[in-house]
């Protein structure tokens, strides 16, 4: 059942990338189409989660981070990571639209995307990115097989959070947990490299450097925001 769940998720991710991001046909940049595609793909993701057997069930949320009961098995923890990856990619078109600055333009599509519903969908993407980082653990297959692709994925998630931190309306949606994300990833990835031994992977080393740099910029943004708040008081 576990492998069937993994295969089913891989197929869903393939559909997500094809429908939203395929060159020339993807809906991610079509502001009239992508809200409907996102809604359908998210429905399929929810259905995938609902049919998981109890042994693979998981909870999602910032309140669950310190709760060891939020997953029944390690397999459930890994499937939660796949779920969060998929959710962040599904909702990313909303974030791309906001970051592009187009949401402040004119027209019906702009009015749609600055609505509370659109902001809620941006938050769904950002929460999924941050939870994906914070829920990362030393799953056996991640350490022994997927360290390389995991490091790239985590570097990408940190860059998404960094970009959002630069936009006040989006920064307010990101929880304070983001300030611990970089250190969490550094400890894990450097520890996994130690398990794998020498020589270390140049790609993983580069991903760690990107994570370090992104974390430094995020820390600076929040420190600057705190200083500004203190000056206004």
Tab-separated table of C-alpha atoms in Angstrom:
chain	number	residue	atom	x	y	z
A	1	UNK	CA	0.000	0.000	0.000
A	2	UNK	CA	2.851	2.369	0.785
A	3	UNK	CA	4.402	1.965	-2.647
A	4	UNK	CA	1.004	2.398	-4.275
A	5	UNK	CA	0.591	5.666	-2.344
A	6	UNK	CA	4.028	6.820	-3.555
A	7	UNK	CA	3.234	5.905	-7.166
A	8	UNK	CA	-0.144	7.644	-6.968
A	9	UNK	CA	1.508	10.797	-5.619
A	10	UNK	CA	4.143	10.713	-8.362
A	11	UNK	CA	1.391	10.572	-10.962
A	12	UNK	CA	-0.413	13.469	-9.318
A	13	UNK	CA	2.786	15.534	-9.286
A	14	UNK	CA	3.247	14.760	-12.966
A	15	UNK	CA	-0.283	16.043	-13.655
A	16	UNK	CA	0.400	19.174	-11.623
A	17	UNK	CA	3.551	19.976	-13.575
A	18	UNK	CA	1.926	19.191	-16.903
A	19	UNK	CA	-1.267	21.182	-16.335
A	20	UNK	CA	0.323	24.183	-14.626
A	21	UNK	CA	3.916	24.442	-15.812
A	22	UNK	CA	4.306	22.668	-19.174
A	23	UNK	CA	6.007	24.896	-21.733
A	24	UNK	CA	3.446	26.528	-24.000
A	25	UNK	CA	0.373	24.833	-22.498
A	26	UNK	CA	0.677	25.247	-18.714
A	27	UNK	CA	-1.993	27.324	-17.029
A	28	UNK	CA	0.204	28.914	-14.352
A	29	UNK	CA	0.621	32.177	-16.290
A	30	UNK	CA	-2.944	32.270	-17.604
A	31	UNK	CA	-4.756	34.275	-14.962
A	32	UNK	CA	-8.174	33.319	-16.279
A	33	UNK	CA	-7.455	29.577	-16.226
A	34	UNK	CA	-5.178	28.741	-13.346
A	35	UNK	CA	-7.631	29.288	-10.439
A	36	UNK	CA	-9.849	26.522	-11.805
A	37	UNK	CA	-6.932	24.189	-12.477
A	38	UNK	CA	-5.542	24.808	-8.988
A	39	UNK	CA	-8.917	24.066	-7.387
A	40	UNK	CA	-9.250	20.760	-9.257
A	41	UNK	CA	-5.702	19.640	-8.502
A	42	UNK	CA	-6.083	20.484	-4.832
A	43	UNK	CA	-9.303	18.438	-4.765
A	44	UNK	CA	-7.382	15.469	-6.191
A	45	UNK	CA	-4.660	15.965	-3.564
A	46	UNK	CA	-7.223	15.967	-0.754
A	47	UNK	CA	-8.770	12.787	-2.140
A	48	UNK	CA	-5.330	11.132	-2.212
A	49	UNK	CA	-4.860	11.948	1.466
A	50	UNK	CA	-8.343	10.831	2.488
A	51	UNK	CA	-7.916	7.284	1.161
A	52	UNK	CA	-4.594	6.628	2.909
A	53	UNK	CA	-4.849	3.719	5.379
A	54	UNK	CA	-4.545	4.580	9.107
A	55	UNK	CA	-0.918	3.386	9.231
A	56	UNK	CA	0.043	6.153	6.800
A	57	UNK	CA	-2.242	8.894	8.136
A	58	UNK	CA	-0.703	12.208	9.156
A	59	UNK	CA	-1.630	15.578	10.572
A	60	UNK	CA	-0.561	18.877	9.047
A	61	UNK	CA	-0.105	22.176	10.849
A	62	UNK	CA	2.327	24.248	12.861
A	63	UNK	CA	0.784	22.992	16.109
A	64	UNK	CA	1.767	19.464	15.078
A	65	UNK	CA	5.499	20.132	14.700
A	66	UNK	CA	6.404	19.001	18.211
A	67	UNK	CA	3.710	16.305	18.353
A	68	UNK	CA	5.170	12.836	17.857
A	69	UNK	CA	1.625	11.500	17.463
A	70	UNK	CA	1.038	13.537	14.300
A	71	UNK	CA	2.222	10.531	12.257
A	72	UNK	CA	1.652	6.850	12.954
A	73	UNK	CA	4.738	5.579	11.109
A	74	UNK	CA	7.845	6.828	9.319
A	75	UNK	CA	6.086	6.011	6.066
A	76	UNK	CA	3.349	8.448	7.084
A	77	UNK	CA	5.965	11.091	7.750
A	78	UNK	CA	7.497	10.661	4.315
A	79	UNK	CA	4.078	10.758	2.626
A	80	UNK	CA	3.347	13.987	4.505
A	81	UNK	CA	6.454	15.479	2.911
A	82	UNK	CA	5.201	14.445	-0.512
A	83	UNK	CA	1.794	15.929	0.263
A	84	UNK	CA	3.320	19.253	1.332
A	85	UNK	CA	5.532	19.352	-1.746
A	86	UNK	CA	2.541	18.824	-4.004
A	87	UNK	CA	0.413	21.374	-2.158
A	88	UNK	CA	3.079	24.063	-2.425
A	89	UNK	CA	3.492	23.452	-6.164
A	90	UNK	CA	-0.271	23.460	-6.760
A	91	UNK	CA	-0.765	26.848	-5.102
A	92	UNK	CA	2.423	28.442	-6.428
A	93	UNK	CA	0.719	30.228	-9.386
A	94	UNK	CA	-1.036	32.531	-6.912
A	95	UNK	CA	2.287	33.366	-5.309
A	96	UNK	CA	3.965	33.880	-8.681
A	97	UNK	CA	1.208	36.319	-9.649
A	98	UNK	CA	1.617	38.302	-6.454
A	99	UNK	CA	5.419	38.357	-6.681
A	100	UNK	CA	5.313	39.457	-10.310
A	101	UNK	CA	3.519	42.636	-9.291
A	102	UNK	CA	0.732	41.940	-11.753
A	103	UNK	CA	-1.814	41.612	-8.966
A	104	UNK	CA	-1.717	45.359	-8.596
A	105	UNK	CA	-2.678	45.941	-12.220
A	106	UNK	CA	-6.030	46.624	-13.804
A	107	UNK	CA	-8.727	44.278	-14.973
A	108	UNK	CA	-11.022	41.619	-13.670
A	109	UNK	CA	-8.263	39.055	-13.250
A	110	UNK	CA	-6.297	41.431	-10.998
A	111	UNK	CA	-9.361	42.070	-8.882
A	112	UNK	CA	-9.754	38.316	-8.471
A	113	UNK	CA	-6.186	37.794	-7.406
A	114	UNK	CA	-6.040	40.511	-4.754
A	115	UNK	CA	-9.183	39.189	-3.129
A	116	UNK	CA	-9.095	37.576	0.273
A	117	UNK	CA	-9.493	34.217	-1.418
A	118	UNK	CA	-6.360	34.819	-3.485
A	119	UNK	CA	-4.395	35.911	-0.433
A	120	UNK	CA	-5.582	32.782	1.371
A	121	UNK	CA	-4.237	30.697	-1.501
A	122	UNK	CA	-0.880	32.498	-1.324
A	123	UNK	CA	-0.773	31.620	2.358
A	124	UNK	CA	-1.551	27.985	1.514
A	125	UNK	CA	1.568	27.906	-0.680
A	126	UNK	CA	3.766	29.608	1.909
A	127	UNK	CA	2.530	27.417	4.762
A	128	UNK	CA	3.170	24.292	2.695
A	129	UNK	CA	6.725	25.449	1.894
A	130	UNK	CA	7.532	26.208	5.518
A	131	UNK	CA	5.905	23.050	6.872
A	132	UNK	CA	7.758	21.028	4.242
A	133	UNK	CA	11.019	22.384	5.647
A	134	UNK	CA	10.162	22.067	9.333
A	135	UNK	CA	8.722	18.546	9.057
A	136	UNK	CA	11.819	17.204	7.304
A	137	UNK	CA	13.385	14.357	9.256
A	138	UNK	CA	16.019	11.722	8.661
A	139	UNK	CA	13.769	9.306	6.816
A	140	UNK	CA	15.787	6.280	5.752
A	141	UNK	CA	15.224	6.654	2.026
A	142	UNK	CA	15.839	10.409	2.174
A	143	UNK	CA	19.255	10.050	3.810
A	144	UNK	CA	20.430	7.097	1.730
A	145	UNK	CA	18.781	7.839	-1.626
A	146	UNK	CA	17.220	11.292	-1.900
A	147	UNK	CA	19.667	13.634	-0.141
A	148	UNK	CA	20.618	15.312	-3.415
A	149	UNK	CA	17.091	16.015	-4.672
A	150	UNK	CA	15.923	16.846	-1.144
A	151	UNK	CA	18.657	19.467	-0.758
A	152	UNK	CA	17.629	21.100	-4.037
A	153	UNK	CA	13.964	21.053	-3.041
A	154	UNK	CA	14.714	22.645	0.323
A	155	UNK	CA	16.898	25.324	-1.249
A	156	UNK	CA	14.018	26.135	-3.595
A	157	UNK	CA	11.570	26.329	-0.687
A	158	UNK	CA	13.871	28.737	1.155
A	159	UNK	CA	14.110	30.958	-1.930
A	160	UNK	CA	10.303	31.025	-2.213
A	161	UNK	CA	10.056	32.122	1.432
A	162	UNK	CA	12.779	34.725	0.909
A	163	UNK	CA	10.965	36.203	-2.092
A	164	UNK	CA	7.715	36.368	-0.116
A	165	UNK	CA	9.469	38.031	2.835
A	166	UNK	CA	10.311	40.971	0.564
A	167	UNK	CA	6.592	41.743	-0.020
A	168	UNK	CA	4.888	43.179	3.107
A	169	UNK	CA	1.484	41.638	2.346
A	170	UNK	CA	3.103	38.213	1.957
A	171	UNK	CA	5.590	38.572	4.807
A	172	UNK	CA	2.694	39.012	7.224
A	173	UNK	CA	1.419	35.566	6.203
A	174	UNK	CA	4.635	33.776	7.169
A	175	UNK	CA	4.851	32.563	10.743
A	176	UNK	CA	7.836	33.261	13.025
A	177	UNK	CA	8.828	29.622	12.577
A	178	UNK	CA	10.608	30.714	9.398
A	179	UNK	CA	13.446	32.090	11.543
A	180	UNK	CA	14.406	28.546	12.551
A	181	UNK	CA	14.077	26.978	9.110
A	182	UNK	CA	17.619	27.598	7.891
A	183	UNK	CA	19.305	26.205	10.996
A	184	UNK	CA	17.026	23.146	10.902
A	185	UNK	CA	18.031	22.393	7.308
A	186	UNK	CA	21.736	23.010	7.883
A	187	UNK	CA	21.871	20.542	10.760
A	188	UNK	CA	20.036	17.858	8.805
A	189	UNK	CA	21.859	18.169	5.496
A	190	UNK	CA	25.315	18.458	7.028
A	191	UNK	CA	24.575	15.477	9.260
A	192	UNK	CA	23.422	13.417	6.273
A	193	UNK	CA	26.589	14.283	4.389
A	194	UNK	CA	28.551	12.942	7.343
A	195	UNK	CA	26.634	9.665	7.143
A	196	UNK	CA	27.368	9.343	3.431
A	197	UNK	CA	31.081	10.071	3.912
A	198	UNK	CA	33.599	11.601	1.520
A	199	UNK	CA	33.630	12.965	-1.063
A	200	UNK	CA	30.668	15.224	-0.414
A	201	UNK	CA	28.301	16.116	-3.225
A	202	UNK	CA	29.076	19.488	-4.882
A	203	UNK	CA	25.347	19.931	-5.595
A	204	UNK	CA	24.399	19.358	-1.951
A	205	UNK	CA	27.150	21.750	-0.850
A	206	UNK	CA	25.787	24.369	-3.229
A	207	UNK	CA	22.251	23.830	-1.931
A	208	UNK	CA	23.492	24.322	1.636
A	209	UNK	CA	25.189	27.585	0.601
A	210	UNK	CA	21.933	28.785	-1.012
A	211	UNK	CA	20.027	27.864	2.154
A	212	UNK	CA	22.592	29.740	4.266
A	213	UNK	CA	22.383	32.836	2.076
A	214	UNK	CA	18.578	32.787	1.932
A	215	UNK	CA	18.369	32.326	5.696
A	216	UNK	CA	20.722	35.251	6.233
A	217	UNK	CA	18.578	37.531	4.056
A	218	UNK	CA	15.395	36.364	5.817
A	219	UNK	CA	16.957	37.098	9.224
A	220	UNK	CA	17.959	40.568	7.972
A	221	UNK	CA	14.424	41.282	6.728
A	222	UNK	CA	12.918	40.395	10.089
A	223	UNK	CA	15.548	42.332	12.050
A	224	UNK	CA	14.902	45.388	9.868
A	225	UNK	CA	11.167	44.988	10.436
A	226	UNK	CA	11.654	44.792	14.195
A	227	UNK	CA	13.799	47.950	14.153
A	228	UNK	CA	11.157	49.792	12.122
A	229	UNK	CA	8.424	48.707	14.533
A	230	UNK	CA	10.440	49.915	17.514
A	231	UNK	CA	11.019	53.319	15.890
A	232	UNK	CA	7.275	53.754	15.340
A	233	UNK	CA	6.405	52.997	18.978
